[in-house]
Amino acid sequence: MQLQMKKGALFRAASLFNHHQRIFGIPHNYPFGLAPYCKDTTANAPLYESKLPLSTGRPRLVCLGTGWGGARLLHDIDPKLYDITVISMRNHMVFTPLLSSTCVGTLEPQAVAVHITDIQPALFKPQNHVLISEAIAVCSKARQVEAVSDGIHFKVPYDKLVISTGSQGSTFGIPGVLEHTHFLRDLHQAEAIRSKLVDNISKAGIPGRPTQEKQTLLDIVIVGGGPTGLLL
Ligand SMILES: Cc1cc2nc3c(=O)[nH]c(=O)nc-3n(C[C@H](O)[C@H](O)[C@H](O)COP(=O)(O)OP(=O)(O)OC[C@H]3O[C@@H](n4cnc5c(N)ncnc54)[C@H](O)[C@@H]3O)c2cc1C
């Protein structure tokens, strides 16, 4: 699958999909699992189409995900060559190397997020779309992506498909990690960590709090000693 890029580079999508393959990523309801396999539950879902008469007749490019991969593609692509639809669970790209700094207040969340329309302003054009939703399956036979948002299932047709939905964090089988920790890949997770830290420090400062309880509140375990864990 080749796409024409502004700089003439050729882009090879991560995977070519068989009929009804599931999409790997980090769906909302499955924080570190896989999206459910798509059976034909959305067979009658409406086909998403622009209501404006502005399908230009250009090939329809659908990009799944607005992380590093998707954002780079959307930045570099020549929007005159395609009608572009972005399907992503977030409307922004996160500058992950600085994400851990937002957990401890060194940076504010908005300092590490860039809205996808700032990265590719042509997404404002009426023939292009940004759909904040979870892609749940690709049907390569019908050339459609199935997605869901707020319980509403819909399908988006494509001529070219880019799958840049990222990967899942690994626990390396460490017991308790899945159940008891905050993961750190996205802004809302960084905010959850920050608010937990502030909460615990405030609770520990209450006069009369038994020392053992204070200790428990202030004990923080970081799983993973790479750059992110060390920065934290
Ligand atoms: C805290 C942290 C620090 C890091 N620091 C560095 C660093 O310093 N240097 C470095 O090289 N790398 C770093 N990385 C790794 C780097 O961020 C990843 O390699 C990179 O984000 C992968 O890019 P991607 O586009 O494949 O996926 P991601 O950036 O994860 O983007 C995936 C996108 O797909 C969307 N998505 C996922 N599933 C679905 C779905 N089913 N439907 C719709 N949308 C979906 C997500 O919302 C997201 O927009 C860091 C990662 C983290 C978490």
Tab-separated table of N, CA, C and O and ligand atoms in Angstrom, residues 23-27 64-70 87-90 92 96-97 99 133-135 164-167 184-186 228, ligand 1:
chain	number	residue	atom	x	y	z
A	23	ILE	N	-8.216	-4.347	15.326
A	23	ILE	CA	-7.209	-3.297	15.357
A	23	ILE	C	-6.525	-3.296	16.710
A	23	ILE	O	-7.168	-3.321	17.737
A	24	PHE	N	-5.228	-3.246	16.692
A	24	PHE	CA	-4.477	-3.253	17.925
A	24	PHE	C	-4.226	-1.818	18.338
A	24	PHE	O	-3.809	-1.007	17.552
A	25	GLY	N	-4.489	-1.527	19.564
A	25	GLY	CA	-4.262	-0.181	20.046
A	25	GLY	C	-4.602	-0.131	21.511
A	25	GLY	O	-4.514	-1.125	22.199
A	26	ILE	N	-5.004	1.010	21.958
A	26	ILE	CA	-5.292	1.149	23.379
A	26	ILE	C	-6.703	1.702	23.531
A	26	ILE	O	-6.895	2.854	23.849
A	27	PRO	N	-7.695	0.855	23.262
A	27	PRO	CA	-9.056	1.358	23.324
A	27	PRO	C	-9.428	1.785	24.740
A	27	PRO	O	-8.925	1.248	25.708
A	64	LEU	N	-5.758	6.075	10.970
A	64	LEU	CA	-6.176	5.673	12.314
A	64	LEU	C	-5.091	6.049	13.311
A	64	LEU	O	-3.956	5.567	13.211
A	65	GLY	N	-5.425	6.926	14.244
A	65	GLY	CA	-4.475	7.304	15.291
A	65	GLY	C	-3.824	8.643	15.019
A	65	GLY	O	-3.565	9.012	13.861
A	66	THR	N	-3.610	9.394	16.100
A	66	THR	CA	-2.946	10.700	15.993
A	66	THR	C	-1.732	10.747	16.921
A	66	THR	O	-1.481	11.740	17.593
A	67	GLY	N	-1.023	9.632	16.995
A	67	GLY	CA	0.211	9.613	17.782
A	67	GLY	C	1.376	10.059	16.911
A	67	GLY	O	1.193	10.778	15.918
A	68	TRP	N	2.545	9.617	17.264
A	68	TRP	CA	3.735	10.028	16.519
A	68	TRP	C	3.630	9.644	15.049
A	68	TRP	O	3.937	10.444	14.161
A	69	GLY	N	3.213	8.410	14.798
A	69	GLY	CA	3.134	7.921	13.413
A	69	GLY	C	2.093	8.681	12.611
A	69	GLY	O	2.374	9.247	11.554
A	70	GLY	N	0.849	8.708	13.130
A	70	GLY	CA	-0.250	9.357	12.424
A	70	GLY	C	0.010	10.848	12.236
A	70	GLY	O	-0.223	11.399	11.155
A	87	ILE	N	-9.394	8.994	12.110
A	87	ILE	CA	-10.179	8.342	13.171
A	87	ILE	C	-9.224	8.101	14.323
A	87	ILE	O	-8.244	7.358	14.182
A	88	SER	N	-9.479	8.749	15.439
A	88	SER	CA	-8.578	8.579	16.572
A	88	SER	C	-9.341	8.789	17.865
A	88	SER	O	-10.337	9.504	17.899
A	89	MET	N	-8.836	8.168	18.914
A	89	MET	CA	-9.509	8.329	20.201
A	89	MET	C	-9.147	9.655	20.848
A	89	MET	O	-9.710	10.012	21.870
A	90	ARG	N	-8.169	10.349	20.282
A	90	ARG	CA	-7.892	11.688	20.809
A	90	ARG	C	-7.660	12.652	19.652
A	90	ARG	O	-7.226	12.253	18.571
A	92	HIS	N	-5.560	15.063	19.537
A	92	HIS	CA	-4.251	15.703	19.638
A	92	HIS	C	-3.147	14.654	19.621
A	92	HIS	O	-3.394	13.469	19.826
A	96	THR	N	5.291	12.540	23.916
A	96	THR	CA	5.509	11.590	25.020
A	96	THR	C	6.818	11.771	25.810
A	96	THR	O	6.816	11.531	27.010
A	97	PRO	N	7.925	12.197	25.173
A	97	PRO	CA	9.144	12.320	25.985
A	97	PRO	C	8.986	13.265	27.182
A	97	PRO	O	9.697	13.124	28.169
A	99	LEU	N	5.963	13.720	28.716
A	99	LEU	CA	4.703	13.411	29.409
A	99	LEU	C	4.893	13.241	30.913
A	99	LEU	O	4.083	13.694	31.718
A	133	SER	N	-13.109	8.765	17.751
A	133	SER	CA	-13.822	7.504	17.969
A	133	SER	C	-12.812	6.373	17.986
A	133	SER	O	-11.641	6.562	17.663
A	134	GLU	N	-13.307	5.201	18.353
A	134	GLU	CA	-12.435	4.029	18.439
A	134	GLU	C	-12.639	3.146	17.217
A	134	GLU	O	-13.761	2.704	16.953
A	135	ALA	N	-11.586	2.947	16.460
A	135	ALA	CA	-11.674	2.025	15.328
A	135	ALA	C	-11.670	0.615	15.890
A	135	ALA	O	-10.819	0.283	16.720
A	164	SER	N	-2.080	3.541	12.425
A	164	SER	CA	-1.006	3.999	13.319
A	164	SER	C	-1.585	4.132	14.726
A	164	SER	O	-1.600	5.198	15.315
A	165	THR	N	-2.091	2.988	15.206
A	165	THR	CA	-2.779	2.986	16.499
A	165	THR	C	-1.852	2.640	17.657
A	165	THR	O	-2.311	2.439	18.783
A	166	GLY	N	-0.565	2.562	17.396
A	166	GLY	CA	0.381	2.393	18.499
A	166	GLY	C	0.412	0.982	19.063
A	166	GLY	O	0.012	0.029	18.406
A	167	SER	N	0.880	0.882	20.280
A	167	SER	CA	1.053	-0.428	20.899
A	167	SER	C	0.574	-0.364	22.349
A	167	SER	O	0.164	0.680	22.838
A	184	LEU	N	1.126	5.041	31.945
A	184	LEU	CA	1.439	6.391	31.466
A	184	LEU	C	1.718	6.360	29.971
A	184	LEU	O	2.822	6.031	29.529
A	185	ARG	N	0.688	6.676	29.213
A	185	ARG	CA	0.843	6.786	27.753
A	185	ARG	C	0.101	8.007	27.216
A	185	ARG	O	0.318	8.434	26.108
A	186	ASP	N	-0.821	8.520	28.026
A	186	ASP	CA	-1.706	9.555	27.516
A	186	ASP	C	-1.898	10.652	28.556
A	186	ASP	O	-1.589	10.447	29.732
A	228	THR	N	11.436	7.265	31.340
A	228	THR	CA	10.180	7.765	31.904
A	228	THR	C	10.123	7.533	33.413
A	228	THR	O	9.842	8.446	34.191
B	1	LIG	C1	5.915	8.348	28.681
B	1	LIG	C2	6.548	7.981	27.375
B	1	LIG	C3	7.770	8.534	27.028
B	1	LIG	C4	8.364	8.205	25.811
B	1	LIG	N1	9.569	8.775	25.504
B	1	LIG	C5	10.135	8.507	24.297
B	1	LIG	C6	11.362	9.106	23.925
B	1	LIG	O1	11.935	9.906	24.675
B	1	LIG	N2	11.870	8.793	22.719
B	1	LIG	C7	11.252	7.928	21.866
B	1	LIG	O2	11.747	7.679	20.776
B	1	LIG	N3	10.098	7.338	22.200
B	1	LIG	C8	9.521	7.595	23.390
B	1	LIG	N4	8.338	6.988	23.728
B	1	LIG	C9	7.750	6.036	22.803
B	1	LIG	C10	6.939	6.764	21.744
B	1	LIG	O3	6.004	7.642	22.343
B	1	LIG	C11	6.195	5.710	20.928
B	1	LIG	O4	7.149	4.913	20.286
B	1	LIG	C12	5.302	6.384	19.924
B	1	LIG	O5	4.308	7.113	20.588
B	1	LIG	C13	4.662	5.355	19.012
B	1	LIG	O6	3.968	6.088	18.045
B	1	LIG	P1	2.669	5.497	17.350
B	1	LIG	O7	2.183	6.521	16.386
B	1	LIG	O8	2.975	4.137	16.848
B	1	LIG	O9	1.612	5.304	18.540
B	1	LIG	P2	1.072	6.345	19.584
B	1	LIG	O10	1.913	7.556	19.653
B	1	LIG	O11	0.820	5.563	20.835
B	1	LIG	O12	-0.321	6.773	18.970
B	1	LIG	C14	-1.394	5.880	18.857
B	1	LIG	C15	-2.608	6.700	18.450
B	1	LIG	O13	-3.643	5.839	18.066
B	1	LIG	C16	-4.832	6.132	18.809
B	1	LIG	N5	-5.531	4.848	18.934
B	1	LIG	C17	-5.114	3.717	19.549
B	1	LIG	N6	-5.995	2.727	19.367
B	1	LIG	C18	-6.995	3.249	18.603
B	1	LIG	C19	-8.209	2.734	18.062
B	1	LIG	N7	-8.553	1.467	18.239
B	1	LIG	N8	-8.995	3.568	17.345
B	1	LIG	C20	-8.639	4.883	17.128
B	1	LIG	N9	-7.504	5.410	17.602
B	1	LIG	C21	-6.693	4.613	18.325
B	1	LIG	C22	-4.344	6.739	20.110
B	1	LIG	O14	-5.355	7.526	20.716
B	1	LIG	C23	-3.193	7.564	19.579
B	1	LIG	O15	-3.665	8.770	19.044
B	1	LIG	C24	7.729	7.296	24.941
B	1	LIG	C25	6.490	6.737	25.285
B	1	LIG	C26	5.909	7.084	26.479
B	1	LIG	C27	4.570	6.493	26.831
